[in-house]
PDB file of N, CA, C and O in Angstrom:
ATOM      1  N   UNK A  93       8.886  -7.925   7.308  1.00  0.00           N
ATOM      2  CA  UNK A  93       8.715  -6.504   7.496  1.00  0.00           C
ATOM      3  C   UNK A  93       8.339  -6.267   8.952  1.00  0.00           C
ATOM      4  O   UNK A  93       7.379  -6.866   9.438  1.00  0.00           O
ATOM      5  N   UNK A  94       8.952  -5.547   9.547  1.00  0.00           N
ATOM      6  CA  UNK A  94       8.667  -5.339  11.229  1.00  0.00           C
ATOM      7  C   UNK A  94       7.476  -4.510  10.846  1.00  0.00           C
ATOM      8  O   UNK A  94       7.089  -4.238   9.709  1.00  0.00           O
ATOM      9  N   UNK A  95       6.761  -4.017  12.464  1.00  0.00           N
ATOM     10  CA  UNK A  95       5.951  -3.464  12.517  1.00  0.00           C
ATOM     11  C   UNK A  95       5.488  -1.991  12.487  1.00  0.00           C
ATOM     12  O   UNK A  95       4.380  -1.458  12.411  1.00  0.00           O
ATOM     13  N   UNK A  96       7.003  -1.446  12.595  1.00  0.00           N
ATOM     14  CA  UNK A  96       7.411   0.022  12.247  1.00  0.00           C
ATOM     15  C   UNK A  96       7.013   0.351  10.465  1.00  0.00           C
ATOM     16  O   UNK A  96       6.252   1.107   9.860  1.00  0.00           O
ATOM     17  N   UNK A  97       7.953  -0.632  10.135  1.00  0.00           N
ATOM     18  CA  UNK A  97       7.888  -0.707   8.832  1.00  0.00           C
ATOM     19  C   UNK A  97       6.219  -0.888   7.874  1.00  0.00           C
ATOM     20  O   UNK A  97       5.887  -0.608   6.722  1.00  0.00           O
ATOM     21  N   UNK A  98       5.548  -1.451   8.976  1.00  0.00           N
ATOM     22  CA  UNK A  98       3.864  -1.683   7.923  1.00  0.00           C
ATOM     23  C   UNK A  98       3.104  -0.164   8.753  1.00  0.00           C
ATOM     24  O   UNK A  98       2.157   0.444   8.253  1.00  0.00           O
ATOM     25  N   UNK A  99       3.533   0.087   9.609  1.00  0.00           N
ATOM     26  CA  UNK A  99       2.840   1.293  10.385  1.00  0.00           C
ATOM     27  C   UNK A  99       3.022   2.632   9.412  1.00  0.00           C
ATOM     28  O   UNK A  99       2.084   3.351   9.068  1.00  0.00           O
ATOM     29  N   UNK A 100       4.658   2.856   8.973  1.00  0.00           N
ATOM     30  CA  UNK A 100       5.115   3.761   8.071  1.00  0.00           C
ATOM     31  C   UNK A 100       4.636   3.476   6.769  1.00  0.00           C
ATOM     32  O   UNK A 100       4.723   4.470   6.048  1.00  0.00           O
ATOM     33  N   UNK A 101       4.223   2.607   6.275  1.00  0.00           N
ATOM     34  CA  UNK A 101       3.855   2.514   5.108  1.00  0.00           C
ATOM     35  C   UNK A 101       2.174   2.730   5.330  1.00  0.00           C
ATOM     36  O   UNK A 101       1.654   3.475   4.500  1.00  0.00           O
ATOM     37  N   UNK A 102       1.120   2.048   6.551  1.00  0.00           N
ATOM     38  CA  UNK A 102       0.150   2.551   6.273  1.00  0.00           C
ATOM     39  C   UNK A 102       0.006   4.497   6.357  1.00  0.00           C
ATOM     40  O   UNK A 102      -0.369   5.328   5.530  1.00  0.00           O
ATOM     41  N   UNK A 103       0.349   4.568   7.318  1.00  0.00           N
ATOM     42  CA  UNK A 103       0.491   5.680   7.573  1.00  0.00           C
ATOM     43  C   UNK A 103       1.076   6.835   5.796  1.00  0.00           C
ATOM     44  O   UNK A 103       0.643   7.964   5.567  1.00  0.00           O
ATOM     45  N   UNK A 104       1.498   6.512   5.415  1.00  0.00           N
ATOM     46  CA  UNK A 104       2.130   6.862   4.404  1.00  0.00           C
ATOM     47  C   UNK A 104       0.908   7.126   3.025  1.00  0.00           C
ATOM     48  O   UNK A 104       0.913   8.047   2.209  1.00  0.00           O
ATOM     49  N   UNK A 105      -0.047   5.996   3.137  1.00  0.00           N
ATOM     50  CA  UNK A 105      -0.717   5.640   2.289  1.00  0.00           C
ATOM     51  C   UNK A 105      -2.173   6.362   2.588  1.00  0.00           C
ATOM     52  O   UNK A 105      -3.106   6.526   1.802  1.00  0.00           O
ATOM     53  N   UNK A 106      -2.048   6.813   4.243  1.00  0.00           N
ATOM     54  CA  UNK A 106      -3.086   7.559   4.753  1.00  0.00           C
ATOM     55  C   UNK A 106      -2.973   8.774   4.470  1.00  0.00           C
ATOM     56  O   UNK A 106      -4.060   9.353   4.457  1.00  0.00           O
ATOM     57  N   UNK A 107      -1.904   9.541   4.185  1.00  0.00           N
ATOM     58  CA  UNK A 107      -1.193  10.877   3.953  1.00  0.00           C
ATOM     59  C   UNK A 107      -1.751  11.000   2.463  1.00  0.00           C
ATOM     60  O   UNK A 107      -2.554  11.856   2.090  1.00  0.00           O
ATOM     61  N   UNK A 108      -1.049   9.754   1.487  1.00  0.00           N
ATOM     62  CA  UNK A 108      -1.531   9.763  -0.081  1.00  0.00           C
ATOM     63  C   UNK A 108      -2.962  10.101  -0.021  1.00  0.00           C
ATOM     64  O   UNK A 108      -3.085  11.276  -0.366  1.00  0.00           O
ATOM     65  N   UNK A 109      -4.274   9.483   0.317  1.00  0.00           N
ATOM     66  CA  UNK A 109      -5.518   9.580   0.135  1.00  0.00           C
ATOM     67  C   UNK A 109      -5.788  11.071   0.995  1.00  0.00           C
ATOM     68  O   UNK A 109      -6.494  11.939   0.482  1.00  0.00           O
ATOM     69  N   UNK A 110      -5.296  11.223   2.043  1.00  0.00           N
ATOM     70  CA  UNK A 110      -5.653  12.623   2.520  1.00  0.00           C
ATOM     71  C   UNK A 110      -5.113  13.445   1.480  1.00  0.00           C
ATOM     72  O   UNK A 110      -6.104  13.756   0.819  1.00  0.00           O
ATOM     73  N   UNK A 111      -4.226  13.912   1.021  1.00  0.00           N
ATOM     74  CA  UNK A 111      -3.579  14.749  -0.536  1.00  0.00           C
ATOM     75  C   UNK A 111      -4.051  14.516  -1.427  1.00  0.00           C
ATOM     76  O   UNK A 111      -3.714  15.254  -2.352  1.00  0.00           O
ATOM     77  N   UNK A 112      -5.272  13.222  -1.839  1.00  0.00           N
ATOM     78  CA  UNK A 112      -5.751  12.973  -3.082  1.00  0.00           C
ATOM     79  C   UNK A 112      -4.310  12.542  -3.799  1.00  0.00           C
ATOM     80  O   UNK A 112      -4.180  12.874  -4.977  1.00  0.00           O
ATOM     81  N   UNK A 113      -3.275  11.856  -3.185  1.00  0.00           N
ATOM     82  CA  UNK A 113      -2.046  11.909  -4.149  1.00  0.00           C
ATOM     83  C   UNK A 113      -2.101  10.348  -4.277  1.00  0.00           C
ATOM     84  O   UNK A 113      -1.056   9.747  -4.030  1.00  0.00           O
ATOM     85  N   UNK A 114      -3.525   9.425  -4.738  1.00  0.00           N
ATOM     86  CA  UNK A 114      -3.129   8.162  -4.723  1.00  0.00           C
ATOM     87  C   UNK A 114      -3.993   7.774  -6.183  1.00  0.00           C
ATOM     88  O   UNK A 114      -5.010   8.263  -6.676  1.00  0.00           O
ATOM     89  N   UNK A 115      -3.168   6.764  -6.580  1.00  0.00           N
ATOM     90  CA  UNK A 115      -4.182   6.278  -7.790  1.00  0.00           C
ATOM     91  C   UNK A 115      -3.503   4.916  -8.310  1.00  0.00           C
ATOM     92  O   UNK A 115      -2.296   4.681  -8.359  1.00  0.00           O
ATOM     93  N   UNK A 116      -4.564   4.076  -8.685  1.00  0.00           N
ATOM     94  CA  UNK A 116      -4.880   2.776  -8.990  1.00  0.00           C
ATOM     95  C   UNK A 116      -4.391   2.735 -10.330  1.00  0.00           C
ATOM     96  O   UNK A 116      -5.009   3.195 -11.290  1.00  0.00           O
ATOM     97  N   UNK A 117      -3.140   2.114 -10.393  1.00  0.00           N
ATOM     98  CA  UNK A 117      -2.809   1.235 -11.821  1.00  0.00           C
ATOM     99  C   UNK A 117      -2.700  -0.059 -11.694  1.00  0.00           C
ATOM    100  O   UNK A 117      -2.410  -0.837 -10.785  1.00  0.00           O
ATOM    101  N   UNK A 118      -3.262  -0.191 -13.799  1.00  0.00           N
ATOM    102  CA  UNK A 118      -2.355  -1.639 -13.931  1.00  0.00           C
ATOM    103  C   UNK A 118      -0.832  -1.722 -14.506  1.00  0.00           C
ATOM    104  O   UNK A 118      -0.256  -1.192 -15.456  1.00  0.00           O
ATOM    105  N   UNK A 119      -0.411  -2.733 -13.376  1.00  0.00           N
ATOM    106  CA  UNK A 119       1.277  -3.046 -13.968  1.00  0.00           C
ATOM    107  C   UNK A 119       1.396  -4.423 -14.029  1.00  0.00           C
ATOM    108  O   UNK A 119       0.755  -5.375 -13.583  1.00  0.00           O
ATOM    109  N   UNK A 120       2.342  -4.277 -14.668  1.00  0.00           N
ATOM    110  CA  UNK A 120       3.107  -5.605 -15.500  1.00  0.00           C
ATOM    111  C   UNK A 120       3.932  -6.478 -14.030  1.00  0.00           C
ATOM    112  O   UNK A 120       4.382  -5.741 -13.153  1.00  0.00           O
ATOM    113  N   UNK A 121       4.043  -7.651 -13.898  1.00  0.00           N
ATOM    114  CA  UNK A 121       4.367  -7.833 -12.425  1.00  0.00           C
ATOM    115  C   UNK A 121       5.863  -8.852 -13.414  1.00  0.00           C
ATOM    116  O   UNK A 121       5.998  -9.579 -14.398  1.00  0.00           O
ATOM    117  N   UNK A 122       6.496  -8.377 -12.555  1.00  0.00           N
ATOM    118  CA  UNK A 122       8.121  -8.378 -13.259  1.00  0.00           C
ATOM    119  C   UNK A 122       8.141  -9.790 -13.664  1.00  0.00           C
ATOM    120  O   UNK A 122       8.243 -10.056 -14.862  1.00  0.00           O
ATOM    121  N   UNK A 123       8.031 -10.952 -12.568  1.00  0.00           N
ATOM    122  CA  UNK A 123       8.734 -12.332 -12.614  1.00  0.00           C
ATOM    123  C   UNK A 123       7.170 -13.007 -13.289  1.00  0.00           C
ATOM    124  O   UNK A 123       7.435 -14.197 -13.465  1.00  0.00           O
ATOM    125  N   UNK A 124       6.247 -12.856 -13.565  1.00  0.00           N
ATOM    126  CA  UNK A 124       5.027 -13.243 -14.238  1.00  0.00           C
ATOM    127  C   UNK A 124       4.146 -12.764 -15.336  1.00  0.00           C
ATOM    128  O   UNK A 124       3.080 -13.178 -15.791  1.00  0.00           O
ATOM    129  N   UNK A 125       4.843 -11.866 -15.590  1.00  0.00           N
ATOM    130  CA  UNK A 125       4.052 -10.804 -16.642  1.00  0.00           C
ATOM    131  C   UNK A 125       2.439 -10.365 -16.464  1.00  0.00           C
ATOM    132  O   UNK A 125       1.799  -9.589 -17.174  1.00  0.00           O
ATOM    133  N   UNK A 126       2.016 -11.074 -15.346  1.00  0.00           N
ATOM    134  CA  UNK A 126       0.752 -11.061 -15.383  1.00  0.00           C
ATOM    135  C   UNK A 126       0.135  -9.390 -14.601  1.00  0.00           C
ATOM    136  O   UNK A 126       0.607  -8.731 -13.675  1.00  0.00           O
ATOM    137  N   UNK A 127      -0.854  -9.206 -15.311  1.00  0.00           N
ATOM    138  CA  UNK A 127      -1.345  -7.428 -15.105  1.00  0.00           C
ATOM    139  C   UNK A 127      -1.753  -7.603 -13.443  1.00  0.00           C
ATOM    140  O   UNK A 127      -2.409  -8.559 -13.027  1.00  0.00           O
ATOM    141  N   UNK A 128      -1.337  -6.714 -12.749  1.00  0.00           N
ATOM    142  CA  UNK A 128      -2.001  -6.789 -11.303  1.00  0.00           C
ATOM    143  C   UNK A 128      -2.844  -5.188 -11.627  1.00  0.00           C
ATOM    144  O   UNK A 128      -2.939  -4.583 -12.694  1.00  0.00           O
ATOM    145  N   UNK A 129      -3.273  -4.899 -10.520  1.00  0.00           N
ATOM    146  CA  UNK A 129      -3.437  -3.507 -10.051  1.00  0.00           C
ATOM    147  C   UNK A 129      -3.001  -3.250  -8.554  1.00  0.00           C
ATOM    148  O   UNK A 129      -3.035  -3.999  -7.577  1.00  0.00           O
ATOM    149  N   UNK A 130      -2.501  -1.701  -8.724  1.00  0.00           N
ATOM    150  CA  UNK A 130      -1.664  -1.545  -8.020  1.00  0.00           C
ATOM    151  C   UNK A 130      -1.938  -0.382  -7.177  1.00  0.00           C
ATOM    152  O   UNK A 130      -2.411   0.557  -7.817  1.00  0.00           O
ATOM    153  N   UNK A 131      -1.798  -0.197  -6.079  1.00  0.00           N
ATOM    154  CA  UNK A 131      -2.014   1.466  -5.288  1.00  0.00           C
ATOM    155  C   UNK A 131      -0.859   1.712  -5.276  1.00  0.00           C
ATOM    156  O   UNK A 131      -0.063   0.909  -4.790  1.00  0.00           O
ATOM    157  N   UNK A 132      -0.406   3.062  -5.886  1.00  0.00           N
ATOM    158  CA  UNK A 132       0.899   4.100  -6.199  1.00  0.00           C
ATOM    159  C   UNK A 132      -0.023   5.377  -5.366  1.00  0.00           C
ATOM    160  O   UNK A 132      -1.232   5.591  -5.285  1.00  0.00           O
ATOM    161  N   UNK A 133       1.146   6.056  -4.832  1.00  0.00           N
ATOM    162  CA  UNK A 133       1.317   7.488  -3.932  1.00  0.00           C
ATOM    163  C   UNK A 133       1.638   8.156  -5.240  1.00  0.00           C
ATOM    164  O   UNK A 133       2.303   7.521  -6.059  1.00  0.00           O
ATOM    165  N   UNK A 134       1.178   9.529  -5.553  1.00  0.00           N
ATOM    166  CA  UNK A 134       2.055  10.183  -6.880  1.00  0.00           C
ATOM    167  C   UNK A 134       2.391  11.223  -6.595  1.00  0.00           C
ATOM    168  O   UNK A 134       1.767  12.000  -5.873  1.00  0.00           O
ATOM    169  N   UNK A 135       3.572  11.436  -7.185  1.00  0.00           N
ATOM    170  CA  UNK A 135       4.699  12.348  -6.687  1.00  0.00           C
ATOM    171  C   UNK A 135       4.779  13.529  -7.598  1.00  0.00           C
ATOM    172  O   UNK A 135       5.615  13.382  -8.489  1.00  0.00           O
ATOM    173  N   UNK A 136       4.115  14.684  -7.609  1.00  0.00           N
ATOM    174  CA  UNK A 136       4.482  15.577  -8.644  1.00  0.00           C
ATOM    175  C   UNK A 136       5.566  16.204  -8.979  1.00  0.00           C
ATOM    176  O   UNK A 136       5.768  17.204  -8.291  1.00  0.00           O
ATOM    177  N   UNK A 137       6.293  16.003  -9.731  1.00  0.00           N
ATOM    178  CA  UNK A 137       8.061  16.415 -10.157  1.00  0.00           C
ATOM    179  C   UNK A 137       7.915  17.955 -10.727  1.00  0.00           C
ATOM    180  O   UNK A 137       6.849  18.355 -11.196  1.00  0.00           O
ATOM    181  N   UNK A 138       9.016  18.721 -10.643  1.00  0.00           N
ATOM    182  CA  UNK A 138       8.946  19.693 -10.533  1.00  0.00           C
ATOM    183  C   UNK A 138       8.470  20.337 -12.409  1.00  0.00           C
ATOM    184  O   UNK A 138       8.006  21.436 -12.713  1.00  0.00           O
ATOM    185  N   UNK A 139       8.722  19.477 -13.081  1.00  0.00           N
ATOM    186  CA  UNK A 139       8.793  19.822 -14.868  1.00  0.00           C
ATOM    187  C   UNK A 139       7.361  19.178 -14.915  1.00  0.00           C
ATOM    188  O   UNK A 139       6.894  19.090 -16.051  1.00  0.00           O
ATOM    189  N   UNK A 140       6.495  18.662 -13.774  1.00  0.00           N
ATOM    190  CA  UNK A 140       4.990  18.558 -14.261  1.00  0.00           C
ATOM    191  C   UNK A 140       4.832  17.167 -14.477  1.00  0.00           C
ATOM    192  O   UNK A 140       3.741  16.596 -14.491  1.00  0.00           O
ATOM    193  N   UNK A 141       6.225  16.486 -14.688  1.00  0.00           N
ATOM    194  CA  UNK A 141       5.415  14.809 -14.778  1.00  0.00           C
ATOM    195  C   UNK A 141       4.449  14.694 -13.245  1.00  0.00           C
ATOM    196  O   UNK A 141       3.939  15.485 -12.451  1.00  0.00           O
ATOM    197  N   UNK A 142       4.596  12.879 -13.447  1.00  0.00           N
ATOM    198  CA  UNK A 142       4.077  11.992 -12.132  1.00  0.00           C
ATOM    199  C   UNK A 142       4.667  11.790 -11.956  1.00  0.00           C
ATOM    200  O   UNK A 142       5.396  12.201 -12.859  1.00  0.00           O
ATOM    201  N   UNK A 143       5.671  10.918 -10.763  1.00  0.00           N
ATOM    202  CA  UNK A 143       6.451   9.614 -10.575  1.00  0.00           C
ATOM    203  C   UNK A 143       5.115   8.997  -9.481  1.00  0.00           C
ATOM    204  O   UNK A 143       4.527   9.568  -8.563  1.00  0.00           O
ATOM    205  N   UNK A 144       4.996   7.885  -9.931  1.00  0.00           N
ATOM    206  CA  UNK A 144       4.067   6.921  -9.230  1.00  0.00           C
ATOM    207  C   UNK A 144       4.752   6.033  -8.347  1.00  0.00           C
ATOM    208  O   UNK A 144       5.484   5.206  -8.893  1.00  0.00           O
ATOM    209  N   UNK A 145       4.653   6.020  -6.757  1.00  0.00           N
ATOM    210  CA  UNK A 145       5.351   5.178  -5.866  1.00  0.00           C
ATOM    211  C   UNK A 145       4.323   4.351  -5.678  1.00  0.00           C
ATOM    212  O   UNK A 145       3.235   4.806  -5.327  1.00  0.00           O
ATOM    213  N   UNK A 146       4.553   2.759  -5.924  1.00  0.00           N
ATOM    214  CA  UNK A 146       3.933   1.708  -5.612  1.00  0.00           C
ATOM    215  C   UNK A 146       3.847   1.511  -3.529  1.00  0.00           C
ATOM    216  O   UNK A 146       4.759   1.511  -2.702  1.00  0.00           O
ATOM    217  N   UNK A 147       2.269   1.366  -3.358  1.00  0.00           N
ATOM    218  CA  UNK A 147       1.901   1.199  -2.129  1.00  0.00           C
ATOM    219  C   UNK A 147       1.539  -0.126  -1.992  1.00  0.00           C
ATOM    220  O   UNK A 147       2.484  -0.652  -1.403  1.00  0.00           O
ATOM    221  N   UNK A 148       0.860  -0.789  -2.168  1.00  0.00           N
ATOM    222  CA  UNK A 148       0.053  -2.141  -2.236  1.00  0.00           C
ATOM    223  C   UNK A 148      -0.071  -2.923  -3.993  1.00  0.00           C
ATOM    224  O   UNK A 148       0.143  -2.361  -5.068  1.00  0.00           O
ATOM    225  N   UNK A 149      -0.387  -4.017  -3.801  1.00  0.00           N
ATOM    226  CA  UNK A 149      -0.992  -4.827  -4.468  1.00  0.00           C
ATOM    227  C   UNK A 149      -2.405  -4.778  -4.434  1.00  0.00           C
ATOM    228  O   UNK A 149      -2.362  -4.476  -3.242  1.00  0.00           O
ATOM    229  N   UNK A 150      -3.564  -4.801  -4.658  1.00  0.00           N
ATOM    230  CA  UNK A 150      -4.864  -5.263  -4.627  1.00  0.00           C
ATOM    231  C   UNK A 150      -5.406  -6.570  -5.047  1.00  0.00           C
ATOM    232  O   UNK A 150      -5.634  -6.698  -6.250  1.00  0.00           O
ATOM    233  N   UNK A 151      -5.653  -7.573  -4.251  1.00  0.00           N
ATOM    234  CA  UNK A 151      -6.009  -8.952  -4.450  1.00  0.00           C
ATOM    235  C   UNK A 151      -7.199  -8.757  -5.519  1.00  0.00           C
ATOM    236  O   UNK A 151      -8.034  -7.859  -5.415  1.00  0.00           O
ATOM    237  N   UNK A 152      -7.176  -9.714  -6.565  1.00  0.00           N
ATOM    238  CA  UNK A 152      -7.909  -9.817  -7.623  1.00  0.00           C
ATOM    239  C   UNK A 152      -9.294 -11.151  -7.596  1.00  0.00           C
ATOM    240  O   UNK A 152     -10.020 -11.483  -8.534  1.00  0.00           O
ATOM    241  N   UNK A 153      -9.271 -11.803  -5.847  1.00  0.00           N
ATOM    242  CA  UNK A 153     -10.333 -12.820  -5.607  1.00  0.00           C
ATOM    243  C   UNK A 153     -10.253 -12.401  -4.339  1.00  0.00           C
ATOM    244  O   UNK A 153      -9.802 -11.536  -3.588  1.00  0.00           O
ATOM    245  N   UNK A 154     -11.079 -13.688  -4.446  1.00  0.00           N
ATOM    246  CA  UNK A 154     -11.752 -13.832  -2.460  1.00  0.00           C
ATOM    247  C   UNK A 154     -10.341 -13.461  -1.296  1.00  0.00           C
ATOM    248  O   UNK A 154      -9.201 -13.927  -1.297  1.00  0.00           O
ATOM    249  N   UNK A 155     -10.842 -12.673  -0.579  1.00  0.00           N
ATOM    250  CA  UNK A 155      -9.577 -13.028   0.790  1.00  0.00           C
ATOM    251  C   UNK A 155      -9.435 -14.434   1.030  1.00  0.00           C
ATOM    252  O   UNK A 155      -8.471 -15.147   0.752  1.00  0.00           O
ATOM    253  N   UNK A 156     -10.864 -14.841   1.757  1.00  0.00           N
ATOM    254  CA  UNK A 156     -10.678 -15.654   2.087  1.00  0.00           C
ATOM    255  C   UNK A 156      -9.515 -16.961   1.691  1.00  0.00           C
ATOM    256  O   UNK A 156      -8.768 -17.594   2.437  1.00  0.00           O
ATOM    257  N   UNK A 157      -9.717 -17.038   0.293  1.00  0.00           N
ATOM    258  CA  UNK A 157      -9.176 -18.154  -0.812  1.00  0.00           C
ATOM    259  C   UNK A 157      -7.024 -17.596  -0.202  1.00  0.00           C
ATOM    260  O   UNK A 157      -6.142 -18.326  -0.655  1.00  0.00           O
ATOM    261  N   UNK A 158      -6.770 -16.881   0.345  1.00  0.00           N
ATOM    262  CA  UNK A 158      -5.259 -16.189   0.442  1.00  0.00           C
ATOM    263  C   UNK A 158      -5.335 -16.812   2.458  1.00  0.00           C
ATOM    264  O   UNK A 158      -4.833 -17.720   3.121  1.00  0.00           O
ATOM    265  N   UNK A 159      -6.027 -15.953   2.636  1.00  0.00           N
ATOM    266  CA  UNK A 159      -5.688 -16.007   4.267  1.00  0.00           C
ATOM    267  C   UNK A 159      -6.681 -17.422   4.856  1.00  0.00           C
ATOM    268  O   UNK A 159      -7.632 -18.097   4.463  1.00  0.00           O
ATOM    269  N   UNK A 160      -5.654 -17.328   6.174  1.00  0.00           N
ATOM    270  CA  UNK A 160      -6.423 -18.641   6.933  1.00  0.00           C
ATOM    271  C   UNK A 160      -6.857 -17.848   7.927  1.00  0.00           C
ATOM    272  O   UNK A 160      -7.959 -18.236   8.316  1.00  0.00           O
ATOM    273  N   UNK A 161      -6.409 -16.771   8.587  1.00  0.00           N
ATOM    274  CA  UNK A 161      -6.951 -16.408   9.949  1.00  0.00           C
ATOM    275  C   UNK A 161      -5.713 -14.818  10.074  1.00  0.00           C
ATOM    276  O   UNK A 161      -4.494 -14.873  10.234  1.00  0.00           O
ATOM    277  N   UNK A 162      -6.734 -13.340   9.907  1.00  0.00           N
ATOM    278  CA  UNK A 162      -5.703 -12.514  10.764  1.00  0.00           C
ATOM    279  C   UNK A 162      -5.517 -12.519  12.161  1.00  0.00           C
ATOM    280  O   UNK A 162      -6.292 -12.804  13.074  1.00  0.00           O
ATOM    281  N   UNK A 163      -4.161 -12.091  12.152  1.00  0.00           N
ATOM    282  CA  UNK A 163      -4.037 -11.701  13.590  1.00  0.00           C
ATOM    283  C   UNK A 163      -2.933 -10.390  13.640  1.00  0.00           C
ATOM    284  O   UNK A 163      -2.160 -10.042  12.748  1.00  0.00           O
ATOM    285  N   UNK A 164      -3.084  -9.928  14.672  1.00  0.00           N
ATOM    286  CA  UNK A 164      -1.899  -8.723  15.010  1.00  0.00           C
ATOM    287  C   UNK A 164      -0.616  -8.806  15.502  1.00  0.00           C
ATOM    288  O   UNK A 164      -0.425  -9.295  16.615  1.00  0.00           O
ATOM    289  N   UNK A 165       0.029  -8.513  15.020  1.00  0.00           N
ATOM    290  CA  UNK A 165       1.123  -8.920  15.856  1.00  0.00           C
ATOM    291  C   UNK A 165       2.093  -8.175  16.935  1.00  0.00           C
ATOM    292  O   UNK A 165       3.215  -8.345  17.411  1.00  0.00           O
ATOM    293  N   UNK A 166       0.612  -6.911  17.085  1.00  0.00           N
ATOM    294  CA  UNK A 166       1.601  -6.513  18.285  1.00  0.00           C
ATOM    295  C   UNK A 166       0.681  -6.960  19.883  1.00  0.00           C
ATOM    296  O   UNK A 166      -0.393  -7.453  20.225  1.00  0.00           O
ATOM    297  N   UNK A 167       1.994  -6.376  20.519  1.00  0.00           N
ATOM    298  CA  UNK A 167       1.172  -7.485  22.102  1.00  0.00           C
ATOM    299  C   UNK A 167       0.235  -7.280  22.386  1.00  0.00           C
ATOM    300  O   UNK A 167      -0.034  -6.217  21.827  1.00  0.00           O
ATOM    301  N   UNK A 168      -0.789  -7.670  23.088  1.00  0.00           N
ATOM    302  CA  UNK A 168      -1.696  -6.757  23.792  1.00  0.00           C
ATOM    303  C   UNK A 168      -1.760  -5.851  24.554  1.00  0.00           C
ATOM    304  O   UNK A 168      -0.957  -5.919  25.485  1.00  0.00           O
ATOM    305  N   UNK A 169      -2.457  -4.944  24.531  1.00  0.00           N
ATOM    306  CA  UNK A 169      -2.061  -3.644  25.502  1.00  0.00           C
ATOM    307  C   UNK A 169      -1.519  -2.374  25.070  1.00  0.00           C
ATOM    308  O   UNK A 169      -1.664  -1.293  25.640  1.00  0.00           O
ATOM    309  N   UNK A 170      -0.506  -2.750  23.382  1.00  0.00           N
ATOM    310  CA  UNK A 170       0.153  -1.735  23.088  1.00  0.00           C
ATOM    311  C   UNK A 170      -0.559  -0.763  23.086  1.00  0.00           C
ATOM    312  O   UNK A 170      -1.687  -0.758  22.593  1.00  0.00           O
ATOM    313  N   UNK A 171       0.139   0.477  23.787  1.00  0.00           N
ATOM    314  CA  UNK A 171      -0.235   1.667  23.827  1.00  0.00           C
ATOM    315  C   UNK A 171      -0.790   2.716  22.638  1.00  0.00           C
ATOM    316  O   UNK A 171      -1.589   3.652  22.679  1.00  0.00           O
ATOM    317  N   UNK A 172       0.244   1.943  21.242  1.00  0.00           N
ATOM    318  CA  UNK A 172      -0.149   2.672  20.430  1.00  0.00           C
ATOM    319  C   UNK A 172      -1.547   2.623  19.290  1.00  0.00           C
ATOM    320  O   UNK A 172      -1.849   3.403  18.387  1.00  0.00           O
ATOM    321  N   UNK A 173      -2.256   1.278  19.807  1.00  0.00           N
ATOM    322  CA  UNK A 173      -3.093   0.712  19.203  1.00  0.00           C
ATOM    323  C   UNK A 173      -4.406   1.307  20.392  1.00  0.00           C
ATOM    324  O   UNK A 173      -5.602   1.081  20.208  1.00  0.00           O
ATOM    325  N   UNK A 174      -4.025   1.843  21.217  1.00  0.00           N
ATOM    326  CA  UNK A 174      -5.548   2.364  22.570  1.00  0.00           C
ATOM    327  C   UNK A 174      -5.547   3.591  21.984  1.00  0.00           C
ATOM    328  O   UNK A 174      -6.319   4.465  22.379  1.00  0.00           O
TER     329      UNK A 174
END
């Protein structure tokens, strides 16, 4: 995923919580069956349903136990990160 691409999606997910349009389910995770929880954006349709757009996963243990070390991957200096 480039960096446009995780910027538009945080950004996206910043919009959901500013609208109150975000909420935490559990789903069925296709290739494991196993229950995750999930951050969905929700979309109010015009006949009054939801449609729930999946944003994230939420890790269910330690970070640590997943990651070895973050880092950023844009250069230093970028303008859009000052």
């Amino acid at each position: 995923m480039s960096t446009a691409d995780k910027r538009q999606n945080f950004e996206t997910l910043c919009r959901a919580v500013q609208n109150r349009d975000i909420a935490l389910l559990n789903c069925q995770h296709s290739t494991t069956g196993e229950m995750i929880a999930v951050v969905c954006a929700t979309n109010r349709l015009e006949n009054g349903l939801l449609e729930f757009i999946p944003l994230a996963r939420m890790l269910d243990a330690n970070m640590g136990e997943f990651l070895c070390k973050c880092v950023s991957t844009d250069p230093p200096g970028n303008p859009e990160l000052n």
